[in-house]
mmCIF file of C-alpha atoms and ligand atoms in Angstrom:
data_model
loop_
_atom_site.group_PDB
_atom_site.id
_atom_site.type_symbol
_atom_site.label_atom_id
_atom_site.label_comp_id
_atom_site.label_asym_id
_atom_site.label_seq_id
_atom_site.Cartn_x
_atom_site.Cartn_y
_atom_site.Cartn_z
ATOM 1 C CA UNK A 1 42.654 -12.809 5.928
ATOM 2 C CA UNK A 2 41.126 -9.420 5.243
ATOM 3 C CA UNK A 3 39.922 -10.498 1.813
ATOM 4 C CA UNK A 4 38.045 -13.473 3.251
ATOM 5 C CA UNK A 5 36.392 -11.345 5.918
ATOM 6 C CA UNK A 6 35.325 -8.828 3.338
ATOM 7 C CA UNK A 7 33.739 -11.512 1.141
ATOM 8 C CA UNK A 8 31.733 -12.999 3.955
ATOM 9 C CA UNK A 9 30.551 -9.599 5.012
ATOM 10 C CA UNK A 10 29.630 -8.312 1.536
ATOM 11 C CA UNK A 11 27.355 -11.155 0.537
ATOM 12 C CA UNK A 12 24.303 -10.551 2.772
ATOM 13 C CA UNK A 13 24.670 -6.791 2.325
ATOM 14 C CA UNK A 14 24.496 -7.059 -1.454
ATOM 15 C CA UNK A 15 21.595 -9.494 -1.312
ATOM 16 C CA UNK A 16 19.683 -7.062 0.887
ATOM 17 C CA UNK A 17 20.324 -4.212 -1.495
ATOM 18 C CA UNK A 18 19.123 -6.222 -4.479
ATOM 19 C CA UNK A 19 15.886 -7.155 -2.710
ATOM 20 C CA UNK A 20 15.192 -3.595 -1.653
ATOM 21 C CA UNK A 21 15.828 -2.369 -5.165
ATOM 22 C CA UNK A 22 13.518 -4.861 -6.862
ATOM 23 C CA UNK A 23 10.607 -4.210 -4.505
ATOM 24 C CA UNK A 24 11.128 -0.441 -4.755
ATOM 25 C CA UNK A 25 10.963 -0.549 -8.534
ATOM 26 C CA UNK A 26 7.776 -2.601 -8.699
ATOM 27 C CA UNK A 27 5.208 -1.077 -10.996
ATOM 28 C CA UNK A 28 1.482 -1.798 -11.075
ATOM 29 C CA UNK A 29 0.878 -4.317 -13.855
ATOM 30 C CA UNK A 30 4.570 -5.250 -13.910
ATOM 31 C CA UNK A 31 5.690 -6.954 -10.693
ATOM 32 C CA UNK A 32 2.723 -5.697 -8.709
ATOM 33 C CA UNK A 33 0.028 -8.301 -8.142
ATOM 34 C CA UNK A 34 -2.555 -5.468 -8.365
ATOM 35 C CA UNK A 35 -4.014 -4.300 -11.668
ATOM 36 C CA UNK A 36 -5.410 -0.934 -10.586
ATOM 37 C CA UNK A 37 -6.314 1.268 -7.672
ATOM 38 C CA UNK A 38 -9.939 0.450 -8.284
ATOM 39 C CA UNK A 39 -9.153 -3.240 -7.846
ATOM 40 C CA UNK A 40 -7.324 -2.634 -4.562
ATOM 41 C CA UNK A 41 -10.295 -0.641 -3.299
ATOM 42 C CA UNK A 42 -12.805 -3.306 -4.333
ATOM 43 C CA UNK A 43 -10.770 -6.218 -2.908
ATOM 44 C CA UNK A 44 -9.414 -4.673 0.275
ATOM 45 C CA UNK A 45 -10.784 -1.286 1.355
ATOM 46 C CA UNK A 46 -14.355 -1.956 0.212
ATOM 47 C CA UNK A 47 -14.788 -4.830 2.699
ATOM 48 C CA UNK A 48 -14.952 -2.234 5.421
ATOM 49 C CA UNK A 49 -15.460 1.099 3.682
ATOM 50 C CA UNK A 50 -18.419 -0.024 1.572
ATOM 51 C CA UNK A 51 -19.886 -2.125 4.378
ATOM 52 C CA UNK A 52 -20.420 0.439 7.096
ATOM 53 C CA UNK A 53 -17.486 -0.829 9.175
ATOM 54 C CA UNK A 54 -15.237 2.050 8.123
ATOM 55 C CA UNK A 55 -16.442 5.561 7.237
ATOM 56 C CA UNK A 56 -17.159 6.605 3.632
ATOM 57 C CA UNK A 57 -13.850 7.686 2.101
ATOM 58 C CA UNK A 58 -14.821 8.227 -1.549
ATOM 59 C CA UNK A 59 -16.390 11.494 -2.585
ATOM 60 C CA UNK A 60 -14.669 13.478 0.129
ATOM 61 C CA UNK A 61 -11.646 14.739 -1.808
ATOM 62 C CA UNK A 62 -9.353 13.289 0.837
ATOM 63 C CA UNK A 63 -5.731 14.069 -0.076
ATOM 64 C CA UNK A 64 -3.863 11.010 -1.447
ATOM 65 C CA UNK A 65 -1.008 11.629 1.034
ATOM 66 C CA UNK A 66 -3.489 11.371 3.925
ATOM 67 C CA UNK A 67 -4.899 8.114 2.543
ATOM 68 C CA UNK A 68 -1.448 6.514 1.994
ATOM 69 C CA UNK A 69 -0.327 7.501 5.503
ATOM 70 C CA UNK A 70 -3.374 5.889 7.086
ATOM 71 C CA UNK A 71 -3.007 2.710 5.021
ATOM 72 C CA UNK A 72 0.660 2.307 6.020
ATOM 73 C CA UNK A 73 0.320 3.196 9.671
ATOM 74 C CA UNK A 74 -3.257 2.282 10.543
ATOM 75 C CA UNK A 75 -5.670 4.630 12.279
ATOM 76 C CA UNK A 76 -7.438 3.715 15.530
ATOM 77 C CA UNK A 77 -9.804 0.847 14.527
ATOM 78 C CA UNK A 78 -8.243 0.505 11.048
ATOM 79 C CA UNK A 79 -5.343 -1.941 10.608
ATOM 80 C CA UNK A 80 -2.152 -0.940 8.808
ATOM 81 C CA UNK A 81 -1.263 -2.584 5.446
ATOM 82 C CA UNK A 82 2.381 -3.304 4.660
ATOM 83 C CA UNK A 83 4.113 -2.880 1.327
ATOM 84 C CA UNK A 84 4.462 -6.666 1.077
ATOM 85 C CA UNK A 85 0.653 -6.762 0.653
ATOM 86 C CA UNK A 86 -0.135 -3.416 -1.039
ATOM 87 C CA UNK A 87 3.046 -2.214 -2.809
ATOM 88 C CA UNK A 88 3.843 1.487 -3.109
ATOM 89 C CA UNK A 89 2.622 1.775 -6.701
ATOM 90 C CA UNK A 90 -0.690 0.064 -5.923
ATOM 91 C CA UNK A 91 -1.104 2.261 -2.842
ATOM 92 C CA UNK A 92 -0.521 5.386 -4.894
ATOM 93 C CA UNK A 93 -3.112 4.220 -7.420
ATOM 94 C CA UNK A 94 -5.743 3.385 -4.814
ATOM 95 C CA UNK A 95 -5.180 6.725 -3.005
ATOM 96 C CA UNK A 96 -5.695 8.612 -6.289
ATOM 97 C CA UNK A 97 -8.733 6.503 -7.093
ATOM 98 C CA UNK A 98 -10.377 7.196 -3.700
ATOM 99 C CA UNK A 99 -9.487 10.863 -3.792
ATOM 100 C CA UNK A 100 -11.047 11.447 -7.200
ATOM 101 C CA UNK A 101 -14.019 9.030 -7.119
ATOM 102 C CA UNK A 102 -17.520 10.124 -6.149
ATOM 103 C CA UNK A 103 -19.118 8.394 -3.149
ATOM 104 C CA UNK A 104 -20.933 5.150 -3.927
ATOM 105 C CA UNK A 105 -24.616 5.883 -4.485
ATOM 106 C CA UNK A 106 -27.135 4.488 -2.097
ATOM 107 C CA UNK A 107 -24.817 4.672 0.904
ATOM 108 C CA UNK A 108 -25.138 7.134 3.712
HETATM 109 C C1 LIG B 201 -10.709 -4.120 8.434
HETATM 110 C C2 LIG B 201 -11.527 -3.013 7.960
HETATM 111 C C3 LIG B 201 -10.842 -1.952 7.146
HETATM 112 C C4 LIG B 201 -10.183 -2.112 5.947
HETATM 113 C C5 LIG B 201 -9.927 -3.418 5.195
HETATM 114 C C6 LIG B 201 -9.778 -0.778 5.534
HETATM 115 N N1 LIG B 201 -10.167 0.143 6.452
HETATM 116 FE FE1 LIG B 201 -9.860 2.171 6.360
HETATM 117 N N2 LIG B 201 -10.773 2.378 8.142
HETATM 118 C C7 LIG B 201 -11.396 1.393 8.861
HETATM 119 C C8 LIG B 201 -12.019 1.946 10.050
HETATM 120 C C9 LIG B 201 -12.807 1.137 11.083
HETATM 121 C C10 LIG B 201 -11.728 3.334 10.054
HETATM 122 C C11 LIG B 201 -12.133 4.345 11.105
HETATM 123 C C12 LIG B 201 -11.061 4.317 12.199
HETATM 124 C C13 LIG B 201 -11.518 5.052 13.424
HETATM 125 O O1 LIG B 201 -11.971 6.192 13.291
HETATM 126 O O2 LIG B 201 -11.389 4.484 14.496
HETATM 127 C C14 LIG B 201 -10.954 3.586 8.828
HETATM 128 C C15 LIG B 201 -10.481 4.823 8.436
HETATM 129 C C16 LIG B 201 -9.877 5.107 7.229
HETATM 130 C C17 LIG B 201 -9.490 6.433 6.780
HETATM 131 C C18 LIG B 201 -9.725 7.742 7.519
HETATM 132 C C19 LIG B 201 -11.113 8.240 7.167
HETATM 133 C C20 LIG B 201 -11.438 9.587 7.788
HETATM 134 O O3 LIG B 201 -12.629 9.834 7.967
HETATM 135 O O4 LIG B 201 -10.538 10.384 8.017
HETATM 136 C C21 LIG B 201 -8.945 6.263 5.533
HETATM 137 C C22 LIG B 201 -8.397 7.371 4.635
HETATM 138 C C23 LIG B 201 -8.957 4.868 5.236
HETATM 139 N N3 LIG B 201 -9.551 4.177 6.273
HETATM 140 C C24 LIG B 201 -8.468 4.316 4.061
HETATM 141 C C25 LIG B 201 -8.495 2.950 3.750
HETATM 142 C C26 LIG B 201 -7.956 2.366 2.546
HETATM 143 C C27 LIG B 201 -7.378 3.172 1.411
HETATM 144 C C28 LIG B 201 -8.120 1.034 2.632
HETATM 145 C C29 LIG B 201 -7.723 -0.029 1.622
HETATM 146 C C30 LIG B 201 -6.313 -0.123 1.293
HETATM 147 C C31 LIG B 201 -8.755 0.731 3.896
HETATM 148 N N4 LIG B 201 -8.957 1.940 4.554
HETATM 149 C C32 LIG B 201 -9.064 -0.531 4.364
HETATM 150 C C33 LIG B 201 -11.431 0.048 8.531
HETATM 151 C C34 LIG B 201 -10.824 -0.535 7.420
#
């Protein structure tokens, strides 16, 4: 009786743990669909931040931790992006890229 109950209970718990582990270990270029922080910026952030919809974020030495927090939680008019779309490794890369890149020339 107890053995059967334990089995039924353990199965979804173990499956959940395995899924969490695999997504947590994803590396850019490995399981991540993103190749680089620059690519994430060009394909996602740039649609707004290079188009005058969002403010300029390159060339301002914004701290990577500030950038990652805003991307995960959103900020007023900016939507949040989940880890199922931009994984942690890709987010870290794009935050470092933005933080260390000069502002795009020709933009105000
Ligand atoms: C749909 C358009 C849109 C996309 C896509 C977008 N943003 Fe934004 N973002 C905004 C807007 C609009 C604001 C300004 C929010 C406000 O002040 O109301 C903003 C603000 C920010 C800020 C705060 C800037 C400041 O002056 O403090 C950061 C950092 C930021 N975005 C990072 C990113 C990153 C990194 C990405 C890509 C992963 C991204 N955003 C994608 C629209 C966007």
